[in-house]
mmCIF file of C-alpha atoms in Angstrom:
data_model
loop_
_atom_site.group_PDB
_atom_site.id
_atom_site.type_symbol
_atom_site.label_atom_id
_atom_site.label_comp_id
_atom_site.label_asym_id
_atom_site.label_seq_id
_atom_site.Cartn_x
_atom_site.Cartn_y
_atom_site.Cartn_z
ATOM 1 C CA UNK A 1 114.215 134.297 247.812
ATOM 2 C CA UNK A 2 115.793 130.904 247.057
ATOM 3 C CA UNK A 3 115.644 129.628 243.656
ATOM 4 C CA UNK A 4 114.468 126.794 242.163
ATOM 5 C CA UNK A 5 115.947 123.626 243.208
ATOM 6 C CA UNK A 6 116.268 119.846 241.710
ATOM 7 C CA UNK A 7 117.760 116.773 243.075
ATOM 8 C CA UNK A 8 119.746 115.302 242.375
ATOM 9 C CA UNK A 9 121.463 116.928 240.296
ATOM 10 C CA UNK A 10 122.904 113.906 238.092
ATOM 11 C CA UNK A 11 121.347 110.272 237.611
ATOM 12 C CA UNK A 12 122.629 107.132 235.709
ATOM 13 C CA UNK A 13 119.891 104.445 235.609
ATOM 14 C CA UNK A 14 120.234 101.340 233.053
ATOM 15 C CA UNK A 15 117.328 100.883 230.689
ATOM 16 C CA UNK A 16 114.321 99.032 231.945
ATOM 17 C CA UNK A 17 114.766 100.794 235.617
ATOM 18 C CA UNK A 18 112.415 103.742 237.007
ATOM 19 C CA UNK A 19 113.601 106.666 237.716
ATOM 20 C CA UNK A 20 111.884 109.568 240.017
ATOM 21 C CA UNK A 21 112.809 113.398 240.121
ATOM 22 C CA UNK A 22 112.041 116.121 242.367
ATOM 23 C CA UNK A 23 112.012 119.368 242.659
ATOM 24 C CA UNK A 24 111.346 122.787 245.036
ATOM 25 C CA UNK A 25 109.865 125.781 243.412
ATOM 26 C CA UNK A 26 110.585 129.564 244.591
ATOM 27 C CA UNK A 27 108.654 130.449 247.474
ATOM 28 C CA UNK A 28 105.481 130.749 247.042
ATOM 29 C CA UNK A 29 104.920 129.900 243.585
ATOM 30 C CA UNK A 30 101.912 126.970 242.835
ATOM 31 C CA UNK A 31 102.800 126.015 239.177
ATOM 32 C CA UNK A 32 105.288 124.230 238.728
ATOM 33 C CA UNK A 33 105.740 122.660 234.468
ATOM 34 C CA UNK A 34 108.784 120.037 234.050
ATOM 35 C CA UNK A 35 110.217 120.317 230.911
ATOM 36 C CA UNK A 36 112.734 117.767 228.720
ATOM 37 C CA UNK A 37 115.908 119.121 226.836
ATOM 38 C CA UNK A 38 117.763 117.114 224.017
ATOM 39 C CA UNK A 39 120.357 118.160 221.910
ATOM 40 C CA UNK A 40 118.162 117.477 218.898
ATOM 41 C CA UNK A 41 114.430 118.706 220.402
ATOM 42 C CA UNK A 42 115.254 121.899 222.411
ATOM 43 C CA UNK A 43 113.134 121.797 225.293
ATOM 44 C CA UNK A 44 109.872 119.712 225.536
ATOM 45 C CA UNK A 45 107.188 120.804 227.550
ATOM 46 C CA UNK A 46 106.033 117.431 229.953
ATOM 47 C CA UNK A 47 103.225 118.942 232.161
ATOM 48 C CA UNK A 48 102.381 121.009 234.612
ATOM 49 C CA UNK A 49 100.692 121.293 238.107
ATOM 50 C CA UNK A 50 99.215 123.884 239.964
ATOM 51 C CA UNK A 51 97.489 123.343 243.585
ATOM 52 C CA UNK A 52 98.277 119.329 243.176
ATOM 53 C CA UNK A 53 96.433 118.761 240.130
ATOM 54 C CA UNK A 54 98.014 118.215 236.969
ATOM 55 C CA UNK A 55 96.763 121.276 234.531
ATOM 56 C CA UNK A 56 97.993 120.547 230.878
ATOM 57 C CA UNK A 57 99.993 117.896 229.479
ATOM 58 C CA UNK A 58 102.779 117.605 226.643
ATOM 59 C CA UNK A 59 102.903 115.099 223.955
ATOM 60 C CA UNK A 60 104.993 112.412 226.005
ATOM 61 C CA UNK A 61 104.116 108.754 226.763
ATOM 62 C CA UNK A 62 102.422 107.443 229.602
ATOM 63 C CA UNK A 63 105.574 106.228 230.830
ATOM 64 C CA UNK A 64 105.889 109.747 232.221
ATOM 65 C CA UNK A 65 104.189 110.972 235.310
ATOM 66 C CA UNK A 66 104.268 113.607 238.023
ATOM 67 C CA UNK A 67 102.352 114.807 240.819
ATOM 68 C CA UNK A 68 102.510 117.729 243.078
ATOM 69 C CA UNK A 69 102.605 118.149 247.420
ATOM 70 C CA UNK A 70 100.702 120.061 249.222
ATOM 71 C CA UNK A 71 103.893 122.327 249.812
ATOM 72 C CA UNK A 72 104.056 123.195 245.623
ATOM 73 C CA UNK A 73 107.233 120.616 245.592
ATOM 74 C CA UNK A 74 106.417 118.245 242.789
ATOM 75 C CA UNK A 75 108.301 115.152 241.755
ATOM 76 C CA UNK A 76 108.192 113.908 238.194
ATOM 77 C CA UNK A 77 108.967 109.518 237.495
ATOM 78 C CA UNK A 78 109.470 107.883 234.462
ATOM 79 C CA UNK A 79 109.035 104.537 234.347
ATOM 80 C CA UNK A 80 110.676 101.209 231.759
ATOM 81 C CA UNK A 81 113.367 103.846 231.243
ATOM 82 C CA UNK A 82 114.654 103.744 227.405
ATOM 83 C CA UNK A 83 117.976 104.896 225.809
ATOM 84 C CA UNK A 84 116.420 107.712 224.317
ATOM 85 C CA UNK A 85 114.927 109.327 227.636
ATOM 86 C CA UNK A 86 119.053 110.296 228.457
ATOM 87 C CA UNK A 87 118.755 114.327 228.797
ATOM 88 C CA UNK A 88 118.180 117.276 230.792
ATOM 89 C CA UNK A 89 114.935 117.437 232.857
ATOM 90 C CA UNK A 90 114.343 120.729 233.772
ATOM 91 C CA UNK A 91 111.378 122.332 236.085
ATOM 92 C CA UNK A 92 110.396 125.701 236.020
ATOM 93 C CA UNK A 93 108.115 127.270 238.950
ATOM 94 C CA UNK A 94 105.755 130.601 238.470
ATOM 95 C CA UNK A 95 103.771 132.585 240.769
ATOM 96 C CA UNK A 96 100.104 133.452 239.989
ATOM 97 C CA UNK A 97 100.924 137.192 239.403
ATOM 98 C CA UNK A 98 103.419 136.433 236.859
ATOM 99 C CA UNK A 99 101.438 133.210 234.909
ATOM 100 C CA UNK A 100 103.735 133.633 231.575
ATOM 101 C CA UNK A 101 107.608 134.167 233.525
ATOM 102 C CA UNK A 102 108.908 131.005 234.271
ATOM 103 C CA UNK A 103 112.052 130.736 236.223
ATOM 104 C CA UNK A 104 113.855 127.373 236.355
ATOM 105 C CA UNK A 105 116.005 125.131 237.954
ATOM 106 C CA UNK A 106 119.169 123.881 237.548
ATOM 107 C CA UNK A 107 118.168 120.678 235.868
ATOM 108 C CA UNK A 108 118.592 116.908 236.417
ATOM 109 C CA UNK A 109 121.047 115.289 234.010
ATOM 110 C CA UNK A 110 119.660 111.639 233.304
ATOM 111 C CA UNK A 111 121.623 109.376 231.573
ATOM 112 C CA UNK A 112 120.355 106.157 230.295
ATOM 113 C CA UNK A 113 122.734 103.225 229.700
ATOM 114 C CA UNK B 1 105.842 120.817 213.510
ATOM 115 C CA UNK B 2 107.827 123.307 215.114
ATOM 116 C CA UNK B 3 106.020 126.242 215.996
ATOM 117 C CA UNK B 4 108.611 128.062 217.100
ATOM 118 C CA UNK B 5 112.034 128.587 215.156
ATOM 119 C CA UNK B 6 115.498 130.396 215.520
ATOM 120 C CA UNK B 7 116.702 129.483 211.837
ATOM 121 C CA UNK B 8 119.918 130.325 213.454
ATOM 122 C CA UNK B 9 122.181 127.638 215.392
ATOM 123 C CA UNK B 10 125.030 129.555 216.221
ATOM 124 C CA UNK B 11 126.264 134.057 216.165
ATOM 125 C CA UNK B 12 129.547 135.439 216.775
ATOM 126 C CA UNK B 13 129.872 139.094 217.333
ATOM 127 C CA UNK B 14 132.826 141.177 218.439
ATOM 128 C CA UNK B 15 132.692 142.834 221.538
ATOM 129 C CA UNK B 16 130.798 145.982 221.236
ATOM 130 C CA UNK B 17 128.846 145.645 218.645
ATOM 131 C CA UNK B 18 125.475 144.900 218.761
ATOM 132 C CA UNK B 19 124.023 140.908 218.399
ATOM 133 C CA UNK B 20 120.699 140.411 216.720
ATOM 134 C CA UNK B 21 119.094 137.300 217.367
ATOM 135 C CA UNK B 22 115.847 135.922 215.703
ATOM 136 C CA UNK B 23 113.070 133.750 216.144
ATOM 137 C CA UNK B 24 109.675 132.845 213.826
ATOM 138 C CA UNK B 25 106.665 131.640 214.800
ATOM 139 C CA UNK B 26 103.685 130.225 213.375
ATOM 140 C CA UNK B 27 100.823 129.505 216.088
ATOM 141 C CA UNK B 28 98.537 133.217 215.860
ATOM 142 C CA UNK B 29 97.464 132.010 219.544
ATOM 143 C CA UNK B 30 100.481 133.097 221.165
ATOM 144 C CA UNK B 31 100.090 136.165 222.895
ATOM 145 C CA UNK B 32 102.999 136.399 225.173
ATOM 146 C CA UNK B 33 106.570 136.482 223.963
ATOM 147 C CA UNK B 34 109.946 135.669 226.145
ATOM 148 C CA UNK B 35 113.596 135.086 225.801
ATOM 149 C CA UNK B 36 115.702 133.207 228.134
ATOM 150 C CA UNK B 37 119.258 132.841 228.123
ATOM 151 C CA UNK B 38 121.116 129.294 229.151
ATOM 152 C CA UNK B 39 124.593 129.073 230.512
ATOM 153 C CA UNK B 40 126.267 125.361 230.125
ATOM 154 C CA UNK B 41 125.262 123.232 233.605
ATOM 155 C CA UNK B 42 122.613 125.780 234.571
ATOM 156 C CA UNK B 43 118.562 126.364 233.771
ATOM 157 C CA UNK B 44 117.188 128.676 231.248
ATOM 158 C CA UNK B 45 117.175 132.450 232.941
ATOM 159 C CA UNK B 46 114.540 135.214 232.169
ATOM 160 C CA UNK B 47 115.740 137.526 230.220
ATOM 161 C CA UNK B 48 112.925 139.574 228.463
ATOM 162 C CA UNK B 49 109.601 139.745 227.340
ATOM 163 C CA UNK B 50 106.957 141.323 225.281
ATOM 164 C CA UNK B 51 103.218 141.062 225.257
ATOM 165 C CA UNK B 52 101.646 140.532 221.746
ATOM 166 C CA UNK B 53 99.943 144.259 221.900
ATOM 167 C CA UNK B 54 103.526 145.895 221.857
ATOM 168 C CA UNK B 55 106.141 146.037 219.254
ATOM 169 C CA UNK B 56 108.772 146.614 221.004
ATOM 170 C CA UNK B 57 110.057 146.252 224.872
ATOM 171 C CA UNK B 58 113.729 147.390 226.563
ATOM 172 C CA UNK B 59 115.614 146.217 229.477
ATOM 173 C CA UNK B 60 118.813 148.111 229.845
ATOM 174 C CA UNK B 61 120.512 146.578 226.879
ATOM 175 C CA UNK B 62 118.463 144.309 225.759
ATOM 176 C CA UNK B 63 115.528 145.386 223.386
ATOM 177 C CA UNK B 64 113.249 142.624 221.889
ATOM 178 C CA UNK B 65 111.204 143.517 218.830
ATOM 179 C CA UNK B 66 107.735 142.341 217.515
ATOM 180 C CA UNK B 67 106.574 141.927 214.132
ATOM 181 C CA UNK B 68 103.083 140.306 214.512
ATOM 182 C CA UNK B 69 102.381 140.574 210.722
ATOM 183 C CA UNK B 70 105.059 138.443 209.713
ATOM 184 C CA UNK B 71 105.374 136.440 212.803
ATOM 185 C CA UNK B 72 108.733 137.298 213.655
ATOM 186 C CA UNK B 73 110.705 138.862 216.875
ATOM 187 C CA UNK B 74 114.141 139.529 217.758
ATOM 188 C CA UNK B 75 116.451 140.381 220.594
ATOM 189 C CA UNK B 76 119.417 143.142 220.586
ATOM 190 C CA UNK B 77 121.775 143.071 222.623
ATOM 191 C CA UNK B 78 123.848 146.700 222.640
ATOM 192 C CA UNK B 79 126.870 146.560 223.452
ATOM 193 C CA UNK B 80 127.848 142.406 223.917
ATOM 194 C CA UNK B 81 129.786 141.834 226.195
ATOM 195 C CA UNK B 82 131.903 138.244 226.666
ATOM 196 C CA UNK B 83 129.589 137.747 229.306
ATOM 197 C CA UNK B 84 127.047 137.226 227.161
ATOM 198 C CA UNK B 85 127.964 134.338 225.449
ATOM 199 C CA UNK B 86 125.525 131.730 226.323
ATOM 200 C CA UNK B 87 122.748 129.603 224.625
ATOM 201 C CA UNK B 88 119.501 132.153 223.969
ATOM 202 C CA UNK B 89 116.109 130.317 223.746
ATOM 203 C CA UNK B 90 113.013 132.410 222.233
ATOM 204 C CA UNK B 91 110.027 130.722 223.695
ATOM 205 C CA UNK B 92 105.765 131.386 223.097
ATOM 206 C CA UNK B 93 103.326 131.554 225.072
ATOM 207 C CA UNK B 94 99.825 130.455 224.978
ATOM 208 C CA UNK B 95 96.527 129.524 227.085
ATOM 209 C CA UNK B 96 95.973 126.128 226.919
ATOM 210 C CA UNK B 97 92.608 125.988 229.377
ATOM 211 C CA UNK B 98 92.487 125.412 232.873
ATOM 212 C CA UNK B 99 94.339 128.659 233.791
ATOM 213 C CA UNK B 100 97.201 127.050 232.641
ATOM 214 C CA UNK B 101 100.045 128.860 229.760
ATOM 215 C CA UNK B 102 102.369 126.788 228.212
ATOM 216 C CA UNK B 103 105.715 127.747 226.771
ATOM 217 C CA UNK B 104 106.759 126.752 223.383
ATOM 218 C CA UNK B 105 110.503 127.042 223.019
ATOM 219 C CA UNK B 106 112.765 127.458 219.954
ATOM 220 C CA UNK B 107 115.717 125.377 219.567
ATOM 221 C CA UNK B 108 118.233 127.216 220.660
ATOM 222 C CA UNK B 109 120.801 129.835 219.102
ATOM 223 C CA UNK B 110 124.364 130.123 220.893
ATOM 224 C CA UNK B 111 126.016 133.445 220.710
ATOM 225 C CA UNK B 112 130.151 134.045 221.183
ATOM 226 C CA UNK B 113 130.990 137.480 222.080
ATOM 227 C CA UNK B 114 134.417 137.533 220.964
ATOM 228 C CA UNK B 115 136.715 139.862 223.272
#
C-alpha cells in the first residue's frame, strides 16, 4: 500500500497570506489527525476527521481549519498567517482496526516570512 | 502542562550496546502507549507499542517497558546499530469521545549510535 502523502512538500507564504495543505491517507484509512511540529513544542495535535466530520480538536486558534472529502483526503488552511505558524505540519492517517497506530506523512515545511 | 516528558534531549551509545530511552507521564487516562522514531526530512514512523494492561512488549530488538505505578516507560534498543540514530518520540494515547484517540507526544530525544 502507498503511504501517506502531503503536498507540497515545502511552502513560503509572507505573513498576513492564507495558506492551505493537503494531504492523502493510506488506503483505506478514514481518520486522518494533522499535527504541528516546532523545535520548541514537539508535535501539537490540530484535529482530526473521520468520515468528513471533524472528531476532536487541539488547543489552536480559529485561524486553523480543516475539512475532510468524501475520498478520506483532507486538507488543512490556516488563515492571517503569523511568524510564529513557520514549522512542520504533519498528518497522520489510521484505519478503524488499528484506532491508536498512526502512520504519517512526510510533512509540509511552512515557512513564514 | 506537558503531559508527556522525555527529560532527555539528546543519547549517544556505542555501537552494540544497548540504548535506553525514557519517557514520564502524568495523565492516568492514557491507556495506550507508542514510540515512533523520526529521521531528518521524513514523518514520525511506528515503531512500538504497549497497551496499559502489559508491562512489557518486544519487537525483534526493540523492547518497551511499562511502569504504570510510577508513570514511566522506556524503550531498549539491543544491539544499536548506526542506523538507528534518529529522533525517538514517546507519545500517549487517550479517548477523547466521539470514537476519536488522540496522541500526546513527548518532545523528542535524539539518539547517535556511534560506529
Amino acid at each position: 500500500k502507498a503511504g501517506v502523502t502531503q503536498t507540497p512538500r515545502y511552502l513560503i507564504k509572507t505573513r498576513g497570506q492564507q495558506v492551505t495543505l493537503s494531504c492523502s491517507p493510506i488506503s483505506g484509512h478514514r481518520s486522518v489527525s494533522w499535527y504541528q511540529q516546532t523545535p520548541g513544542q514537539g508535535l501539537q495535535f490540530l484535529f482530526e476527521y473521520f468520515s468528513e466530520t471533524q472528531r476532536n480538536k487541539g488547543n489552536f486558534p480559529g485561524r486553523f481549519s480543516g475539512r475532510q472529502f468524501s475520498n478520506s483526503r483532507s486538507e488543512m488552511n490556516v488563515s492571517t498567517l503569523e511568524l510564529g505558524d513557520s514549522a512542520l505540519y504533519l498528518c497522520a492517517s489510521s484505519s478503524v482496526e488499528g484506532l491508536y497506530e498512526q502512520y504519517f506523512g512526510p510533512g509540509t515545511r511552512l515557512t513564514v516570512t | 502542562d506537558q503531559q508527556v516528558k522525555q527529560n532527555s534531549p539528546s543519547l549517544s551509545v556505542q555501537e552494540g550496546r544497548i540504548s535506553i530511552l525514557n519517557c514520564d507521564y502524568t495523565n492516568s487516562m492514557f491507556d495506550y502507549f507508542l514510540w515512533y522514531k523520526k529521521y531528518p526530512a521524513e514523518g514520525p514512523t511506528f515503531l512500538i507499542s504497549i497497551s496499559s494492561i502489559k508491562d512489557k512488549n518486544e519487537d525483534g530488538r526493540f523492547t518497551v517497558f511499562l511502569n504504570k505505578s510510577a508513570k514511566h516507560l522506556s524503550l531498549h534498543i539491543v544491539p544499536s546499530q548506526p542506523g538507528d540514530s534518529a529522533v525517538y518520540f514517546c507519545a500517549a494515547s487517550t479517548y477523547s469521545g466521539a470514537g476519536s484517540y488522540q496522541l500526546t507526544f513527548g518532545k523528542g530525544t535524539k539518539l547517535s549510535v556511534i560506529p
